[in-house]
PDB file of C-alpha atoms in Angstrom:
ATOM      1  CA  ARG A  18      66.361   6.900   1.724  1.00 68.00           C
ATOM      2  CA  LYS A  19      69.098   9.099   4.273  1.00 77.00           C
ATOM      3  CA  GLU A  20      68.832  12.655   3.812  1.00 89.00           C
ATOM      4  CA  VAL A  21      72.930  12.653   3.719  1.00 94.00           C
ATOM      5  CA  GLU A  22      75.013   9.672   2.230  1.00 94.00           C
ATOM      6  CA  GLN A  23      78.238   8.729   2.522  1.00 94.00           C
ATOM      7  CA  ASP A  24      80.166   5.726   1.418  1.00 90.00           C
ATOM      8  CA  PRO A  25      81.076   4.809   5.033  1.00 89.00           C
ATOM      9  CA  GLY A  26      84.805   3.776   3.799  1.00 88.00           C
ATOM     10  CA  PRO A  27      87.391   3.119   5.680  1.00 93.00           C
ATOM     11  CA  PHE A  28      89.647   4.199   2.988  1.00 95.00           C
ATOM     12  CA  ASN A  29      93.280   3.180   3.549  1.00 96.00           C
ATOM     13  CA  VAL A  30      95.857   5.287   2.150  1.00 97.00           C
ATOM     14  CA  PRO A  31      99.262   5.568   1.901  1.00 97.00           C
ATOM     15  CA  GLU A  32     100.786   8.296   3.119  1.00 98.00           C
ATOM     16  CA  GLY A  33     101.409  11.261   0.268  1.00 98.00           C
ATOM     17  CA  ALA A  34      98.659   9.882  -1.296  1.00 98.00           C
ATOM     18  CA  THR A  35      95.279  12.215  -2.934  1.00 98.00           C
ATOM     19  CA  VAL A  36      91.900  10.489  -1.675  1.00 97.00           C
ATOM     20  CA  ALA A  37      88.560  12.026  -2.378  1.00 96.00           C
ATOM     21  CA  PHE A  38      85.598  11.585  -0.757  1.00 95.00           C
ATOM     22  CA  ASN A  39      81.885  12.232  -2.175  1.00 95.00           C
ATOM     23  CA  CYS A  40      78.179  12.756  -0.535  1.00 96.00           C
ATOM     24  CA  THR A  41      75.146  13.278  -1.855  1.00 96.00           C
ATOM     25  CA  TYR A  42      72.163  14.878  -0.253  1.00 95.00           C
ATOM     26  CA  SER A  43      68.579  14.397  -0.799  1.00 93.00           C
ATOM     27  CA  ASN A  44      66.519  17.639   0.568  1.00 89.00           C
ATOM     28  CA  SER A  45      66.664  20.162  -2.340  1.00 88.00           C
ATOM     29  CA  ALA A  46      66.255  22.707   0.080  1.00 85.00           C
ATOM     30  CA  SER A  47      69.317  22.565   2.009  1.00 88.00           C
ATOM     31  CA  GLN A  48      71.387  26.127   1.543  1.00 85.00           C
ATOM     32  CA  SER A  49      74.178  25.397   3.432  1.00 86.00           C
ATOM     33  CA  PHE A  50      77.148  22.800   2.982  1.00 90.00           C
ATOM     34  CA  PHE A  51      80.262  21.914   5.113  1.00 91.00           C
ATOM     35  CA  TRP A  52      82.576  18.978   5.607  1.00 94.00           C
ATOM     36  CA  TYR A  53      83.267  18.280   9.534  1.00 94.00           C
ATOM     37  CA  ARG A  54      85.963  16.045  11.019  1.00 96.00           C
ATOM     38  CA  GLN A  55      85.683  14.005  14.009  1.00 95.00           C
ATOM     39  CA  ASP A  56      88.610  12.349  15.406  1.00 95.00           C
ATOM     40  CA  CYS A  57      87.959   9.133  17.785  1.00 90.00           C
ATOM     41  CA  ARG A  58      86.250   9.825  20.784  1.00 87.00           C
ATOM     42  CA  LYS A  59      86.327  13.604  20.221  1.00 92.00           C
ATOM     43  CA  GLU A  60      83.323  16.196  19.429  1.00 93.00           C
ATOM     44  CA  PRO A  61      82.736  16.966  15.251  1.00 93.00           C
ATOM     45  CA  LYS A  62      84.697  19.794  14.106  1.00 91.00           C
ATOM     46  CA  LEU A  63      84.287  22.210  11.147  1.00 88.00           C
ATOM     47  CA  LEU A  64      86.914  21.149   8.366  1.00 92.00           C
ATOM     48  CA  MET A  65      85.190  24.034   5.302  1.00 91.00           C
ATOM     49  CA  SER A  66      82.567  25.112   4.124  1.00 87.00           C
ATOM     50  CA  VAL A  67      81.568  24.198   0.325  1.00 90.00           C
ATOM     51  CA  TYR A  68      80.546  26.575  -2.118  1.00 82.00           C
ATOM     52  CA  SER A  69      78.947  26.272  -4.837  1.00 82.00           C
ATOM     53  CA  SER A  70      81.825  27.598  -6.869  1.00 84.00           C
ATOM     54  CA  GLY A  71      84.289  25.257  -4.861  1.00 85.00           C
ATOM     55  CA  ASN A  72      86.859  26.167  -2.457  1.00 90.00           C
ATOM     56  CA  GLU A  73      90.502  25.583  -1.332  1.00 93.00           C
ATOM     57  CA  ASP A  74      91.995  25.546   2.172  1.00 93.00           C
ATOM     58  CA  GLY A  75      95.728  24.477   1.870  1.00 96.00           C
ATOM     59  CA  ARG A  76      95.204  20.545   0.997  1.00 97.00           C
ATOM     60  CA  PHE A  77      91.827  20.644   1.425  1.00 97.00           C
ATOM     61  CA  THR A  78      89.342  20.855  -1.737  1.00 97.00           C
ATOM     62  CA  ALA A  79      85.689  20.896  -1.144  1.00 96.00           C
ATOM     63  CA  GLN A  80      83.190  21.349  -4.333  1.00 95.00           C
ATOM     64  CA  LEU A  81      78.916  21.497  -4.426  1.00 95.00           C
ATOM     65  CA  ASN A  82      77.019  20.680  -7.530  1.00 94.00           C
ATOM     66  CA  ARG A  83      73.436  21.489  -6.284  1.00 92.00           C
ATOM     67  CA  ALA A  84      71.868  20.259  -9.755  1.00 93.00           C
ATOM     68  CA  SER A  85      72.862  16.607  -9.006  1.00 94.00           C
ATOM     69  CA  GLN A  86      72.752  17.285  -5.173  1.00 94.00           C
ATOM     70  CA  TYR A  87      76.537  15.983  -4.856  1.00 94.00           C
ATOM     71  CA  ILE A  88      78.925  17.458  -2.547  1.00 96.00           C
ATOM     72  CA  SER A  89      83.100  16.104  -2.352  1.00 96.00           C
ATOM     73  CA  LEU A  90      86.274  16.493  -0.574  1.00 97.00           C
ATOM     74  CA  LEU A  91      89.773  16.081  -2.173  1.00 97.00           C
ATOM     75  CA  ILE A  92      92.690  15.489  -0.070  1.00 98.00           C
ATOM     76  CA  ARG A  93      95.911  15.727  -1.550  1.00 98.00           C
ATOM     77  CA  ASP A  94      99.337  14.860   0.066  1.00 98.00           C
ATOM     78  CA  SER A  95      97.581  12.461   2.804  1.00 98.00           C
ATOM     79  CA  LYS A  96      99.033  13.144   6.192  1.00 98.00           C
ATOM     80  CA  LEU A  97      99.323  10.663   9.269  1.00 98.00           C
ATOM     81  CA  SER A  98      97.304  13.089  10.726  1.00 97.00           C
ATOM     82  CA  ASP A  99      94.491  13.476   8.273  1.00 98.00           C
ATOM     83  CA  SER A 100      93.069   9.923   9.693  1.00 98.00           C
ATOM     84  CA  ALA A 101      89.558  10.388  11.076  1.00 97.00           C
ATOM     85  CA  THR A 102      86.307  10.424  10.079  1.00 96.00           C
ATOM     86  CA  TYR A 103      84.739  12.991   8.054  1.00 97.00           C
ATOM     87  CA  LEU A 104      81.256  14.084   8.009  1.00 96.00           C
ATOM     88  CA  CYS A 105      79.235  15.241   4.958  1.00 96.00           C
ATOM     89  CA  VAL A 106      76.907  18.122   6.620  1.00 93.00           C
ATOM     90  CA  VAL A 107      73.943  19.940   5.071  1.00 91.00           C
ATOM     91  CA  ASN A 108      71.671  22.621   6.696  1.00 87.00           C
ATOM     92  CA  GLU A 109      68.507  23.679   5.440  1.00 78.00           C
ATOM     93  CA  ALA A 110      69.347  27.476   6.555  1.00 70.00           C
ATOM     94  CA  ASN A 111      71.981  30.050   5.681  1.00 63.00           C
ATOM     95  CA  THR A 112      72.101  31.086   9.710  1.00 60.00           C
ATOM     96  CA  GLY A 113      71.876  28.943  12.488  1.00 58.00           C
ATOM     97  CA  ARG A 114      68.509  28.613  12.992  1.00 66.00           C
ATOM     98  CA  ARG A 115      68.131  25.247  11.855  1.00 79.00           C
ATOM     99  CA  ALA A 116      69.963  22.296  13.064  1.00 83.00           C
ATOM    100  CA  LEU A 117      72.630  20.486  10.968  1.00 86.00           C
ATOM    101  CA  THR A 118      71.948  17.303   9.333  1.00 90.00           C
ATOM    102  CA  PHE A 119      75.172  14.574   9.195  1.00 93.00           C
ATOM    103  CA  GLY A 120      76.208  12.325   7.245  1.00 94.00           C
ATOM    104  CA  SER A 121      77.198   9.008   8.711  1.00 92.00           C
ATOM    105  CA  GLY A 122      80.890   9.445   8.194  1.00 94.00           C
ATOM    106  CA  THR A 123      83.696   7.944   6.216  1.00 95.00           C
ATOM    107  CA  ARG A 124      86.284   7.176   7.572  1.00 95.00           C
ATOM    108  CA  LEU A 125      90.314   7.938   6.430  1.00 97.00           C
ATOM    109  CA  GLN A 126      93.084   5.781   7.766  1.00 97.00           C
ATOM    110  CA  VAL A 127      96.241   7.309   6.468  1.00 98.00           C
ATOM    111  CA  GLN A 128      99.238   4.892   6.774  1.00 96.00           C
ATOM    112  CA  PRO A 129     103.061   5.113   7.090  1.00 95.00           C
TER     113      PRO A 129
ATOM    114  CA  SER B   9      82.865  30.904  17.878  1.00 69.00           C
ATOM    115  CA  ALA B  10      81.241  30.456  21.512  1.00 79.00           C
ATOM    116  CA  VAL B  11      83.341  27.734  23.519  1.00 88.00           C
ATOM    117  CA  ILE B  12      80.747  24.830  25.770  1.00 93.00           C
ATOM    118  CA  SER B  13      81.142  23.411  28.324  1.00 96.00           C
ATOM    119  CA  GLN B  14      79.602  19.657  28.625  1.00 97.00           C
ATOM    120  CA  LYS B  15      79.260  17.562  31.974  1.00 97.00           C
ATOM    121  CA  PRO B  16      79.732  15.131  32.723  1.00 97.00           C
ATOM    122  CA  SER B  17      82.059  14.035  30.062  1.00 97.00           C
ATOM    123  CA  ARG B  18      81.018  10.055  30.709  1.00 96.00           C
ATOM    124  CA  ASP B  19      78.935   8.173  33.441  1.00 97.00           C
ATOM    125  CA  ILE B  20      78.342   4.473  33.912  1.00 97.00           C
ATOM    126  CA  CYS B  21      74.434   4.408  35.206  1.00 97.00           C
ATOM    127  CA  GLN B  22      72.336   1.657  36.523  1.00 96.00           C
ATOM    128  CA  ARG B  23      69.000   1.137  34.719  1.00 97.00           C
ATOM    129  CA  GLY B  24      66.084   2.873  35.440  1.00 97.00           C
ATOM    130  CA  THR B  25      67.758   5.642  36.711  1.00 97.00           C
ATOM    131  CA  SER B  26      67.940   9.143  35.187  1.00 97.00           C
ATOM    132  CA  LEU B  27      71.187  11.398  34.108  1.00 98.00           C
ATOM    133  CA  THR B  28      70.890  15.011  33.607  1.00 98.00           C
ATOM    134  CA  ILE B  29      73.762  16.494  31.215  1.00 98.00           C
ATOM    135  CA  GLN B  30      74.733  20.027  31.513  1.00 98.00           C
ATOM    136  CA  CYS B  31      76.391  22.517  28.481  1.00 97.00           C
ATOM    137  CA  GLN B  32      76.965  26.203  29.172  1.00 97.00           C
ATOM    138  CA  VAL B  33      77.966  28.219  26.522  1.00 94.00           C
ATOM    139  CA  ASP B  34      80.887  31.029  27.033  1.00 91.00           C
ATOM    140  CA  SER B  35      78.514  33.758  25.299  1.00 89.00           C
ATOM    141  CA  GLN B  36      74.855  34.170  24.510  1.00 88.00           C
ATOM    142  CA  VAL B  37      73.627  32.150  21.567  1.00 86.00           C
ATOM    143  CA  THR B  38      70.128  31.752  19.668  1.00 83.00           C
ATOM    144  CA  MET B  39      70.346  28.270  19.202  1.00 85.00           C
ATOM    145  CA  MET B  40      70.916  25.255  20.786  1.00 92.00           C
ATOM    146  CA  PHE B  41      70.777  21.395  19.547  1.00 94.00           C
ATOM    147  CA  TRP B  42      71.009  18.113  21.351  1.00 97.00           C
ATOM    148  CA  TYR B  43      72.734  15.333  19.402  1.00 96.00           C
ATOM    149  CA  ARG B  44      72.828  11.734  19.319  1.00 97.00           C
ATOM    150  CA  GLN B  45      75.910   9.500  18.343  1.00 95.00           C
ATOM    151  CA  GLN B  46      75.562   6.056  18.875  1.00 90.00           C
ATOM    152  CA  PRO B  47      78.868   3.726  18.101  1.00 84.00           C
ATOM    153  CA  GLY B  48      79.809   3.844  14.616  1.00 80.00           C
ATOM    154  CA  GLN B  49      76.822   6.115  13.902  1.00 86.00           C
ATOM    155  CA  SER B  50      77.044   9.800  12.801  1.00 86.00           C
ATOM    156  CA  LEU B  51      75.050  12.172  14.902  1.00 93.00           C
ATOM    157  CA  THR B  52      71.077  12.058  15.066  1.00 94.00           C
ATOM    158  CA  LEU B  53      69.277  15.521  16.080  1.00 94.00           C
ATOM    159  CA  ILE B  54      67.325  14.825  19.267  1.00 96.00           C
ATOM    160  CA  ALA B  55      65.703  18.025  19.618  1.00 95.00           C
ATOM    161  CA  THR B  56      66.362  21.608  19.790  1.00 93.00           C
ATOM    162  CA  ALA B  57      66.171  23.798  22.774  1.00 94.00           C
ATOM    163  CA  ASN B  58      64.276  26.447  23.009  1.00 88.00           C
ATOM    164  CA  GLN B  59      64.830  29.392  25.174  1.00 87.00           C
ATOM    165  CA  GLY B  60      61.783  29.699  27.267  1.00 84.00           C
ATOM    166  CA  SER B  61      59.678  27.677  26.077  1.00 85.00           C
ATOM    167  CA  GLU B  62      59.369  24.000  25.517  1.00 90.00           C
ATOM    168  CA  ALA B  63      61.774  21.849  23.268  1.00 93.00           C
ATOM    169  CA  THR B  64      61.287  20.660  19.677  1.00 93.00           C
ATOM    170  CA  TYR B  65      61.638  17.251  19.228  1.00 95.00           C
ATOM    171  CA  GLU B  66      62.644  15.598  16.258  1.00 93.00           C
ATOM    172  CA  SER B  67      60.556  12.167  14.942  1.00 93.00           C
ATOM    173  CA  GLY B  68      60.943   9.085  17.424  1.00 94.00           C
ATOM    174  CA  PHE B  69      62.369  10.863  20.421  1.00 97.00           C
ATOM    175  CA  VAL B  70      60.292  12.705  23.246  1.00 96.00           C
ATOM    176  CA  ILE B  71      59.997  14.979  25.917  1.00 97.00           C
ATOM    177  CA  ASP B  72      58.907  12.220  28.889  1.00 97.00           C
ATOM    178  CA  LYS B  73      62.163  10.135  28.017  1.00 98.00           C
ATOM    179  CA  PHE B  74      64.398  13.350  27.212  1.00 98.00           C
ATOM    180  CA  PRO B  75      63.135  16.350  29.129  1.00 97.00           C
ATOM    181  CA  ILE B  76      65.344  19.722  28.350  1.00 97.00           C
ATOM    182  CA  SER B  77      65.538  23.224  29.608  1.00 95.00           C
ATOM    183  CA  ARG B  78      67.004  26.220  28.419  1.00 95.00           C
ATOM    184  CA  PRO B  79      66.276  28.621  31.212  1.00 93.00           C
ATOM    185  CA  ASN B  80      68.738  31.639  29.286  1.00 93.00           C
ATOM    186  CA  LEU B  81      70.709  31.620  26.372  1.00 91.00           C
ATOM    187  CA  THR B  82      73.962  30.268  27.625  1.00 93.00           C
ATOM    188  CA  PHE B  83      72.629  27.282  29.354  1.00 95.00           C
ATOM    189  CA  SER B  84      70.685  24.027  28.645  1.00 97.00           C
ATOM    190  CA  THR B  85      70.016  20.517  30.248  1.00 97.00           C
ATOM    191  CA  LEU B  86      69.021  17.183  28.761  1.00 98.00           C
ATOM    192  CA  THR B  87      67.916  14.352  31.205  1.00 98.00           C
ATOM    193  CA  VAL B  88      67.914  10.602  29.765  1.00 98.00           C
ATOM    194  CA  SER B  89      64.880   9.311  32.189  1.00 98.00           C
ATOM    195  CA  ASN B  90      64.188   5.856  33.150  1.00 97.00           C
ATOM    196  CA  MET B  91      67.546   4.587  31.014  1.00 97.00           C
ATOM    197  CA  SER B  92      68.267   1.475  29.595  1.00 97.00           C
ATOM    198  CA  PRO B  93      71.057  -0.288  27.801  1.00 96.00           C
ATOM    199  CA  GLU B  94      70.029   0.848  24.343  1.00 95.00           C
ATOM    200  CA  ASP B  95      70.611   4.867  25.902  1.00 96.00           C
ATOM    201  CA  SER B  96      74.240   3.727  25.865  1.00 96.00           C
ATOM    202  CA  SER B  97      75.731   6.566  23.623  1.00 96.00           C
ATOM    203  CA  ILE B  98      77.506   9.912  23.094  1.00 97.00           C
ATOM    204  CA  TYR B  99      74.995  12.842  23.691  1.00 98.00           C
ATOM    205  CA  LEU B 100      76.398  16.231  22.466  1.00 97.00           C
ATOM    206  CA  CYS B 101      75.186  19.559  22.823  1.00 96.00           C
ATOM    207  CA  SER B 102      75.439  22.707  19.671  1.00 94.00           C
ATOM    208  CA  ALA B 103      74.992  25.843  20.196  1.00 90.00           C
ATOM    209  CA  ALA B 104      74.673  28.520  17.408  1.00 82.00           C
ATOM    210  CA  GLY B 105      74.391  32.095  16.753  1.00 67.00           C
ATOM    211  CA  THR B 106      71.341  33.203  13.907  1.00 57.00           C
ATOM    212  CA  GLY B 107      73.949  34.839  12.184  1.00 56.00           C
ATOM    213  CA  ASP B 108      76.449  32.152  12.146  1.00 51.00           C
ATOM    214  CA  ARG B 109      76.374  29.919   9.290  1.00 53.00           C
ATOM    215  CA  SER B 110      78.688  26.535   9.980  1.00 51.00           C
ATOM    216  CA  TYR B 111      81.577  27.936  11.906  1.00 52.00           C
ATOM    217  CA  GLY B 112      79.157  29.122  14.579  1.00 58.00           C
ATOM    218  CA  TYR B 113      78.234  25.471  15.131  1.00 82.00           C
ATOM    219  CA  THR B 114      79.853  24.999  18.061  1.00 85.00           C
ATOM    220  CA  PHE B 115      79.858  21.603  19.961  1.00 92.00           C
ATOM    221  CA  GLY B 116      80.889  20.375  23.520  1.00 95.00           C
ATOM    222  CA  SER B 117      83.008  17.642  24.245  1.00 96.00           C
ATOM    223  CA  GLY B 118      80.010  15.064  24.582  1.00 96.00           C
ATOM    224  CA  THR B 119      78.489  12.858  27.540  1.00 97.00           C
ATOM    225  CA  ARG B 120      79.270   9.226  26.813  1.00 96.00           C
ATOM    226  CA  LEU B 121      76.586   7.508  28.806  1.00 97.00           C
ATOM    227  CA  THR B 122      76.930   3.601  29.521  1.00 96.00           C
ATOM    228  CA  VAL B 123      74.072   2.132  31.236  1.00 97.00           C
ATOM    229  CA  VAL B 124      74.320  -0.960  32.255  1.00 96.00           C
TER     230      VAL B 124
END
């Protein structure tokens, strides 16, 4: 079983749509959680951290359910520029001492 | 967060040869990591580069195949040895400080390796 599992997609949505991605992780010792974005042929870049209380950054909302070991990302009012692969990422530590564990990514294609 | 310069950005190599990838960080960082990303796949951790000591390798990766150096807190190299076509992949380095959460995990721009 993979440590971090995501639906690979692709999710093809029209501009303006709301889309949600889900992720589950197997290591109950995981301490910190993130969504990264990776554009084609580029390195991953942090989109947002995920907190138990849920957090929002503009059109993006991330939620964490520790009991279910489940993480979600909601994108509202999708833009063409949101087209990318979204990586669910977990870390066993709260600091930089451990490497990040990546899910396989969910590909989003926003269409005009 | 730190900025990483990774080179080469791409290379095409003959099987049986070796390629060394370099990552230079613009500030001292505690931890550096090397990942591989095969086409259509996510990132897989190869090893943690430890400053002044041997790297810590993940299951399936060995020092003879992927020797790593980390002579100081700003620089690391990964060598892909005795290459075969199966080594064709993108290799990425990452750096973090111990005080950082994810915003401290910076990635190099990657090395796209093709082995022919």
